[in-house]
Coordinates of C-alpha atoms in Angstrom, one line a residue:
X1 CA -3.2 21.8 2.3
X2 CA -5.7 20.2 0.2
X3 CA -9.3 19.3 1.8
X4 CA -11.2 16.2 0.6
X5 CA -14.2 15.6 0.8
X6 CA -14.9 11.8 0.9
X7 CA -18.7 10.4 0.8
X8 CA -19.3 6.4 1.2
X9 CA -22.0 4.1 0.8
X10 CA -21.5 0.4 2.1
X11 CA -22.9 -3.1 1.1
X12 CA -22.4 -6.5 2.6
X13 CA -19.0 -7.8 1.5
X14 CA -19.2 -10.2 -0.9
X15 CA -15.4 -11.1 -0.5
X16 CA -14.2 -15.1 -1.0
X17 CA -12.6 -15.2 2.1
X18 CA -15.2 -14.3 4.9
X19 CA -13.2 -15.6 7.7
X20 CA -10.7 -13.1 7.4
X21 CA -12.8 -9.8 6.4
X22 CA -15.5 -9.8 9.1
X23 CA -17.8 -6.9 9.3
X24 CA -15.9 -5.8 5.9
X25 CA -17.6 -3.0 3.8
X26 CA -16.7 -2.2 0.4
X27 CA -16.9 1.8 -0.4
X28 CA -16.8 4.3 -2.6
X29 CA -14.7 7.2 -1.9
X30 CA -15.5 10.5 -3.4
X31 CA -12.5 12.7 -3.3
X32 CA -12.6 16.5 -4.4
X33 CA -9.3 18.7 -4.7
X34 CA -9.1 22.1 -4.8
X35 CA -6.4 24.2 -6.7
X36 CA -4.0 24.3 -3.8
X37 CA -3.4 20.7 -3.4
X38 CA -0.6 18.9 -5.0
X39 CA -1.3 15.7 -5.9
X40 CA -1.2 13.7 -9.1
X41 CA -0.4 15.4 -12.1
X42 CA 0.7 19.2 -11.9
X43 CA -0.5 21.9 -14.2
X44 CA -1.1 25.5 -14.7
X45 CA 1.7 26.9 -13.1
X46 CA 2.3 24.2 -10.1
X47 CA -1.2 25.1 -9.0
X48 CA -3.9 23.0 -10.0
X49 CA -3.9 19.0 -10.0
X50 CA -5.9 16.5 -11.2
X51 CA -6.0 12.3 -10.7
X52 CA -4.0 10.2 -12.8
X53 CA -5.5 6.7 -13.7
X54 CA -4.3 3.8 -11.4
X55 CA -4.2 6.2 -8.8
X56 CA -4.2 4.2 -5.2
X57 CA -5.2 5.4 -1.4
X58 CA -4.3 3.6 1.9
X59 CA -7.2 3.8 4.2
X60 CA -7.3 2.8 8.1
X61 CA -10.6 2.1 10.6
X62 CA -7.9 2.5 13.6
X63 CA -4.8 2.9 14.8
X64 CA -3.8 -0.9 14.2
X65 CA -5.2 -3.2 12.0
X66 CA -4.8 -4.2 7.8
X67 CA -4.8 -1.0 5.7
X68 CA -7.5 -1.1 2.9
X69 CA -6.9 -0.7 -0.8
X70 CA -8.7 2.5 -2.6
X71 CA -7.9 2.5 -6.5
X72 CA -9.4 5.5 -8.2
X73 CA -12.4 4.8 -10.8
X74 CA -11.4 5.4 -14.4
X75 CA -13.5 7.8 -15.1
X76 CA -12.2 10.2 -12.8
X77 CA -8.5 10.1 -14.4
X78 CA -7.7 13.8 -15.7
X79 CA -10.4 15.4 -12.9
X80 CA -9.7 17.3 -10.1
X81 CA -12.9 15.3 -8.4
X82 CA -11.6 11.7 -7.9
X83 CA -13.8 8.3 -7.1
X84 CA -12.1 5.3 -5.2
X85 CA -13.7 1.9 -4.8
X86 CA -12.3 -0.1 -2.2
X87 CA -12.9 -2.7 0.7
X88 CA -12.3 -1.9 4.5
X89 CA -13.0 -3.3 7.4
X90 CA -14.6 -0.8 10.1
X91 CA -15.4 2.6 9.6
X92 CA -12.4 4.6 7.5
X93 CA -11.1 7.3 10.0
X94 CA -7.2 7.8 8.7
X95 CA -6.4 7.8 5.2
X96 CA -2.9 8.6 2.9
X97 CA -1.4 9.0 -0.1
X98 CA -0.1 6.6 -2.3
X99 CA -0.8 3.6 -1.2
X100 CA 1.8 1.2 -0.3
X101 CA 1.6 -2.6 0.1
X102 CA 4.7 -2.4 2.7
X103 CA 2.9 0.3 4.6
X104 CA 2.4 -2.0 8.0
X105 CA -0.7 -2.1 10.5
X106 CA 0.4 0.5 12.4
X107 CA -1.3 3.3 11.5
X108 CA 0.9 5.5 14.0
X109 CA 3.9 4.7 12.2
X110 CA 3.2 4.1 8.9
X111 CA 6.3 3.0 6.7
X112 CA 7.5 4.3 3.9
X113 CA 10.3 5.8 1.7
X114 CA 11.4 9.0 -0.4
X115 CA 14.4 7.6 -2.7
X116 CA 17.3 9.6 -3.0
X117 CA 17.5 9.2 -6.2
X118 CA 14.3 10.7 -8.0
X119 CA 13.2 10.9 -12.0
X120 CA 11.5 13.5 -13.3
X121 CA 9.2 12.1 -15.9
X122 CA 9.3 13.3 -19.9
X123 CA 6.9 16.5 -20.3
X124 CA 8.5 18.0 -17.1
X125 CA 5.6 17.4 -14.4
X126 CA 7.0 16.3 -11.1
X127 CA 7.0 12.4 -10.2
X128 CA 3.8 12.8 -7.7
X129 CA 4.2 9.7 -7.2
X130 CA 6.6 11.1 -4.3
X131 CA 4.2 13.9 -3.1
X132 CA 2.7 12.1 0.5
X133 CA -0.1 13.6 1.8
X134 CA -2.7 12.0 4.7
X135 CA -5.6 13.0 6.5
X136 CA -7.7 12.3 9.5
X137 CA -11.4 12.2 9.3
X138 CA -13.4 14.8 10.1
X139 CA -16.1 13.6 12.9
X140 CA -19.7 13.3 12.3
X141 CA -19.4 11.3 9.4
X142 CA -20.9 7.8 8.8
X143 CA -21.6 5.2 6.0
X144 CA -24.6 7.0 4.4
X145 CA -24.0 10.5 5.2
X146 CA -20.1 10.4 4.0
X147 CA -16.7 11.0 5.2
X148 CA -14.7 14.3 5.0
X149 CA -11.0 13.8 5.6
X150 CA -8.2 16.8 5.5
X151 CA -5.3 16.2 3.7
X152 CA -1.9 17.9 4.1
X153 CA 1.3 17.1 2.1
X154 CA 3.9 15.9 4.4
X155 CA 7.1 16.8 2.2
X156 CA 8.7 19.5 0.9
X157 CA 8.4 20.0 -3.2
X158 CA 10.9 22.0 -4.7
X159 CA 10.6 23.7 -7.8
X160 CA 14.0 24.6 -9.7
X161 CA 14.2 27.6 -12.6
X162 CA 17.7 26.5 -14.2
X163 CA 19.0 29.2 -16.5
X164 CA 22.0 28.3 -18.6
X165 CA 24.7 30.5 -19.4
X166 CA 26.4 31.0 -22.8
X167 CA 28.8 28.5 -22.1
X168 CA 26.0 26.0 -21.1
X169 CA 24.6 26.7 -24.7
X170 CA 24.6 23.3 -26.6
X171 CA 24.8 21.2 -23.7
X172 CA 22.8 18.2 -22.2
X173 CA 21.6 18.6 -18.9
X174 CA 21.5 15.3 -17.2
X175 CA 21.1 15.6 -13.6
X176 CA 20.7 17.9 -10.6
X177 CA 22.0 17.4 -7.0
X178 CA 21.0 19.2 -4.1
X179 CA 23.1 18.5 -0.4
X180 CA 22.8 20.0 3.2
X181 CA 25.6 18.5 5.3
X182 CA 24.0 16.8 8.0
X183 CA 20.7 16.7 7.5
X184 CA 18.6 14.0 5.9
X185 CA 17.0 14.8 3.0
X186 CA 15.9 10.9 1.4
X187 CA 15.3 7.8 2.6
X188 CA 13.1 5.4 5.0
X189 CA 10.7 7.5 7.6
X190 CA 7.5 6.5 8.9
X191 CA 4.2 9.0 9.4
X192 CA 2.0 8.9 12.1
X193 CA -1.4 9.5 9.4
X194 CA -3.5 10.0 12.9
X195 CA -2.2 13.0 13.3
X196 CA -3.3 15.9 11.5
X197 CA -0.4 17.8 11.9
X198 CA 1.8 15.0 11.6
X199 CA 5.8 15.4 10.5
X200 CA 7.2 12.9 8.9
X201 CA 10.3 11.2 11.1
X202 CA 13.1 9.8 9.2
X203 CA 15.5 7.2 9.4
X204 CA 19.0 8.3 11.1
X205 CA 22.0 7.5 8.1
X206 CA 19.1 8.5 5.7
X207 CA 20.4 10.4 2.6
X208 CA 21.8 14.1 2.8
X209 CA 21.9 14.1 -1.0
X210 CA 18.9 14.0 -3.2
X211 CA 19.6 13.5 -7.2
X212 CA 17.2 14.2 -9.9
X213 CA 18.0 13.1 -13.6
X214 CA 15.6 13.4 -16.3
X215 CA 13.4 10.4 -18.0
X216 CA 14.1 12.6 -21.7
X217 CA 17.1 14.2 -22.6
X218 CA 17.0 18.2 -22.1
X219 CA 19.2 20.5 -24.2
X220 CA 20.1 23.8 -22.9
X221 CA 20.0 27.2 -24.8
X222 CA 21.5 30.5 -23.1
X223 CA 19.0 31.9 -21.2
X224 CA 16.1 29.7 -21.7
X225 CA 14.8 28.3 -18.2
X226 CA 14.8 24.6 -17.1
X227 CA 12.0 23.5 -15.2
X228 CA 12.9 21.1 -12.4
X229 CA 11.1 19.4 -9.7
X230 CA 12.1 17.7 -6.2
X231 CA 10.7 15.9 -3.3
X232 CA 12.7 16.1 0.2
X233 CA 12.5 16.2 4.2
X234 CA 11.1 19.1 5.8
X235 CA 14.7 18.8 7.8
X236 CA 16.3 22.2 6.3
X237 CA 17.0 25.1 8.5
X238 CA 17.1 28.9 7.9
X239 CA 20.9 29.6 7.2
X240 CA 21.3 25.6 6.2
X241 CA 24.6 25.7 3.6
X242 CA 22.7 23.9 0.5
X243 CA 25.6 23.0 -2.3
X244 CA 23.8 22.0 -5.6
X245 CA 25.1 20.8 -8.3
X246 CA 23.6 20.4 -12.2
X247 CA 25.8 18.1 -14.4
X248 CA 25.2 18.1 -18.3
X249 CA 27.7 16.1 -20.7
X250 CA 29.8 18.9 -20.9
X251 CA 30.1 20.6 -17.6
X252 CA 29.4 20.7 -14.2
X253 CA 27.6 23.8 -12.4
X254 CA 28.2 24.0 -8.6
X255 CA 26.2 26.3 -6.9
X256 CA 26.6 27.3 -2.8
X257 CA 23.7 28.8 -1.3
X258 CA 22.5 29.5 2.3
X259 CA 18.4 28.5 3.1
X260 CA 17.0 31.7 3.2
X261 CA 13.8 30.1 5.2
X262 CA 12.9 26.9 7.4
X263 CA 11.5 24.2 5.1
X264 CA 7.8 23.3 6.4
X265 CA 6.2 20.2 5.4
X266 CA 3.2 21.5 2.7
X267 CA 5.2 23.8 0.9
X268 CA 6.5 24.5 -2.3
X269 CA 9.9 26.2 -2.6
X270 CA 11.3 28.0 -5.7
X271 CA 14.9 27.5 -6.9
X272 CA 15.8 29.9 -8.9
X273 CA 19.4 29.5 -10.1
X274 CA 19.9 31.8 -12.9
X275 CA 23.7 30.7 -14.1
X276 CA 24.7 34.0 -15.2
X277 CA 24.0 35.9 -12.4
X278 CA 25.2 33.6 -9.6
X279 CA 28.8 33.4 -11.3
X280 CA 29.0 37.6 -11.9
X281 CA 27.7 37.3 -7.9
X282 CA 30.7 34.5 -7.1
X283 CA 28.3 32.0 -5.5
X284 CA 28.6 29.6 -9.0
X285 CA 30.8 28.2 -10.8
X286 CA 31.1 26.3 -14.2
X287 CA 33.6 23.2 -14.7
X288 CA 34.4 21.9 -17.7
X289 CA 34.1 18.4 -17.5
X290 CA 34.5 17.5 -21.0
X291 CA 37.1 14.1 -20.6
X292 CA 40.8 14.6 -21.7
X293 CA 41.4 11.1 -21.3
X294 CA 39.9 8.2 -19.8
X295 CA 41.7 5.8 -17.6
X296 CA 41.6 2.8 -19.9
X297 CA 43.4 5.2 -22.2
X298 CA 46.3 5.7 -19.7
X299 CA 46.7 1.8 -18.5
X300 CA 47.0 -1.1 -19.8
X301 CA 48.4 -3.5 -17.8
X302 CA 46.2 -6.4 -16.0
X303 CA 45.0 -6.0 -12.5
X304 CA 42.5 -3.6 -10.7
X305 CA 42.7 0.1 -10.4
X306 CA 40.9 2.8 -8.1
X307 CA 39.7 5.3 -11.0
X308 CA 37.7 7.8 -8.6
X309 CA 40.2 10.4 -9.0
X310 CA 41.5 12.6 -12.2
X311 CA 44.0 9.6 -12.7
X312 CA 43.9 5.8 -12.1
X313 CA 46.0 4.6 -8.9
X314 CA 47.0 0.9 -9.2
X315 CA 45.5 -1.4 -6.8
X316 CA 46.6 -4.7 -7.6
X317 CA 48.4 -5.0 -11.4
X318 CA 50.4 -7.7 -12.4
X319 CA 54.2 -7.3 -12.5
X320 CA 56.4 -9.3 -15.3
X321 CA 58.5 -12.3 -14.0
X322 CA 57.6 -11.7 -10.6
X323 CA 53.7 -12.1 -10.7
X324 CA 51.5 -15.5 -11.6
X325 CA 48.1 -14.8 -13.6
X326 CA 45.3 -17.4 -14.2
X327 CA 42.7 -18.0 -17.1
X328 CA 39.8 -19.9 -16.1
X329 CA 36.5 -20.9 -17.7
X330 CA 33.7 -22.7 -16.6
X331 CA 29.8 -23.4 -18.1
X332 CA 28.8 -20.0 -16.5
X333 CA 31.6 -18.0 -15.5
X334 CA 35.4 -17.0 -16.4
X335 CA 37.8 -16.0 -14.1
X336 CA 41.1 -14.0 -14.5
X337 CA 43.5 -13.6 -11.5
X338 CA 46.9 -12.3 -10.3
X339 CA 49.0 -13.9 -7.7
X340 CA 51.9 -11.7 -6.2
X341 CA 54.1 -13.9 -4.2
X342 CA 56.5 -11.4 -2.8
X343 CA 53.8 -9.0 -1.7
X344 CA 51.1 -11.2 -0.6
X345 CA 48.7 -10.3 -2.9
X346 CA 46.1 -12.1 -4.7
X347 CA 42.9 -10.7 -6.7
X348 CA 40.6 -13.3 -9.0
X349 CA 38.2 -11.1 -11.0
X350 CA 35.2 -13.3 -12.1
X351 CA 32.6 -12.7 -14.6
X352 CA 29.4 -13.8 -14.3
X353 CA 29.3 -15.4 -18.0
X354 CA 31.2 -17.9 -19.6
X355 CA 30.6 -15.8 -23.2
X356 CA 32.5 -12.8 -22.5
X357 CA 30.4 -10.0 -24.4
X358 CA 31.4 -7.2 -26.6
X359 CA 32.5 -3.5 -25.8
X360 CA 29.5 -1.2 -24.0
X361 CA 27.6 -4.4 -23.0
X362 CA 26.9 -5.2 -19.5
X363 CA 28.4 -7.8 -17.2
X364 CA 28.6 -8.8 -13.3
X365 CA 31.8 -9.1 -11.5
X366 CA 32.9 -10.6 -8.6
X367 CA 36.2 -9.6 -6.7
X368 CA 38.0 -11.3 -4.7
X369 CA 41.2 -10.0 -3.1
X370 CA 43.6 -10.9 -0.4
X371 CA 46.1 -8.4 1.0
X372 CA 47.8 -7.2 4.2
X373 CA 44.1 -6.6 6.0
X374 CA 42.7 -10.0 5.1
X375 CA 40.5 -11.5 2.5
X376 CA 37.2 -10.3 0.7
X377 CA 34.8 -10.6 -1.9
X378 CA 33.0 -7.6 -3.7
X379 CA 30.5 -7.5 -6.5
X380 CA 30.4 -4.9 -9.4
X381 CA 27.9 -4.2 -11.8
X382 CA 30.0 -3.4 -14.7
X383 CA 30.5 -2.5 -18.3
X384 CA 33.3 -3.4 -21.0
X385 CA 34.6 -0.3 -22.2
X386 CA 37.8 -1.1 -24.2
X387 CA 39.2 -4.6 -26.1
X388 CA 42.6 -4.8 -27.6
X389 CA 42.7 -8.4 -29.4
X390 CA 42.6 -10.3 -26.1
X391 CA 43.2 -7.7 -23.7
X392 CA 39.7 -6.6 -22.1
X393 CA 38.8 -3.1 -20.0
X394 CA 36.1 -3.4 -18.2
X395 CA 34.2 -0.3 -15.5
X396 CA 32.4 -0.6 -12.4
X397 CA 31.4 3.1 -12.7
X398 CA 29.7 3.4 -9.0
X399 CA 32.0 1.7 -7.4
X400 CA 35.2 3.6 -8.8
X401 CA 36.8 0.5 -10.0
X402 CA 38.4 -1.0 -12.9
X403 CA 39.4 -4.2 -14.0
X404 CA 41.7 -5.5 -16.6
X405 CA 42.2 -8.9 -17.9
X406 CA 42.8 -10.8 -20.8
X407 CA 40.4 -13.5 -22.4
X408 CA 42.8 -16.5 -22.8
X409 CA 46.0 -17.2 -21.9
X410 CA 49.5 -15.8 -23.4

């Protein structure tokens, strides 16, 4: 819990539009932190914080009503005393952290969003860009005297200690995964900021998986700690099954834990996961992931193939003398398809260029297929991966698909 203390002097508005900011003040907002609050940038352990520049407040004079922009003065970047200048109208009584354009008036329900999938920026601070906190103001204040407001993170941070192994020694660590089954971790929630003991209530269908992958590459050495840092839901229960999972180019660690506590919004949790000693204790494991073969190595034929698992399964390939196939070009697309007569099949793969580009560049797909169930269009963000003269390989990675055709006709 961080207390701020927030002191504000008011002028006349001197806005362009008058009509719609009647009896609107601007202020200045005087925040201090103290060494427990989490807000900004993160130092000295996880302890003490300090503004960054560009730093942004939502501010409320009610329950309803526009929200009013605080942006912190930039001579207050790197302190842990922060000055916002901003224009509200009525007296501020509910306040949050960061501001959001898409917020709403409702200051009972405020709207916002923890992504599932989160960065961790290069010097290995936490993105506190994620860290919501809010406050309600503390009575007896007014324009001259000041404002003090209380401010209380509302999610959960957790702090991961990765320890590599020997056999992690060398590798790349890209990315780790936590999941509870059934509980939402990510996604859209609103806040009730008039509350000062206010739980954030998320979305149902939200996330249950939260990713974090790392803005600069991290290499690992045996027995030399990771720092890693997460924002979720305060939706975990003591006993919660928790599977996490870190993923460098190499290998994959899985890890199966039970929550040994409740998570409470305001807190910071450590994760230790110390590689070594989890496997010797059989509650980790370490996959080799290193590719034997990947699946444009293994087909070749045209048509579209389901490549989620350990080998590609055909899902519509073209079969000599039975099969038609089409090549089609217009000013800004090309098409390739595959007509199957006999089974009632059809799939036209269409790429949103008319210059096909080279291998490892990017390109948009558009699939449409008719079968047994009916037709339907998909579209893939994809990425040529192989070319054989005029015989083209191309991914849609997150969608476990891929596609191949051939640039002109035989």
């Amino acid at each position: 819990m961080a207390l701020l203390l927030a002191v504000l002097s008011g002028c006349q508005n001197a806005g362009k539009d008058l009509e719609k900011l009647i009896d609107s003040q601007k202020y200045t907002i005087f925040v201090s932190l103290d060494e427990d609050a989490a807000k900004t940038t993160l130092d000295a352990g996880g302890f003490i914080t300090r503004w960054d520049d560009g730093d942004q407040i939502g501010v409320y004079s009610g329950n309803t009503g526009t929200q009013g922009l605080f942006t912190l003065v930039g001579e207050s970047a790197g302190s842990t005393d922060g000055v916002f200048k901003g224009s509200l109208s009525g007296a501020p009584q509910y306040a949050y952290y960061p501001y959001s354009s898409t917020a709403g008036t409702n200051a009972k329900a405020v709207a916002l969003n923890l992504p599932a999938a989160q960065t961790q920026p290069v010097g290995g601070q936490p993105d506190m860009t994620l860290d919501v906190k809010s406050g309600v103001v503390i009575s007896g204040g007014s324009a001259t005297s000041g404002y003090q407001f209380n401010f209380s993170q509302r999610l959960v941070l957790l702090h991961f200690v990765f320890t590599p192994n020997a056999a992690l020694s060398g590798d790349v660590l890209s990315s780790i995964s936590m999941e509870v089954s059934g509980k939402v971790l990510a996604g859209d929630y609103t806040l009730d900021v008039t509350n000062g003991a206010a739980v954030p209530a998320f979305a149902s269908g939200g996330a249950s998986k939260v990713t974090l992958e790392f803005a600069s590459p991290v290499t690992l050495s045996s027995g030399t700690p990771v720092e890693a840092w997460m924002f979720v839901a305060p939706t975990v229960a003591s006993g919660d099954a928790i599977t996490i999972k870190a993923n460098t180019d190499n290998h994959q660690v899985l890890v199966n834990v039970n929550a040994s506590k409740a998570y409470s919004t305001g807190y910071r949790y450590n994760m230790p996961i110390d590689v070594a000693a989890l496997v010797a204790a059989g509650k980790a494991s370490v996959i080799d992931s290193t590719p034997t073969s990947t699946w444009y190595d293994v087909v070749s034929e045209w048509g579209v193939y389901d490549i989620s698992g350990a080998s590609p399964v055909a899902v519509h390939s073209y079969v000599e003398f039975q099969d038609q196939y089409l090549v089609q070009s217009t000013a800004s697309s090309f098409t390739f398809g595959i007509q199957s007569v006999l089974r009632g099949y059809v799939s036209d793969i269409t790429l949103g260029t008319a210059i096909i580009p080279g291998v490892g560049k990017s390109v948009n797909v558009t699939y449409y297929r008719v079968n047994d169930s009916g037709a339907s269009t998909t579209t893939h963000s994809c990425t040529i991966v192989k070319a054989d003269g005029n015989r083209l390989w191309i991914e849609a990675t997150d969608d476990n698909l891929g596609f191949i055709i051939n640039k002109i006709a035989e």
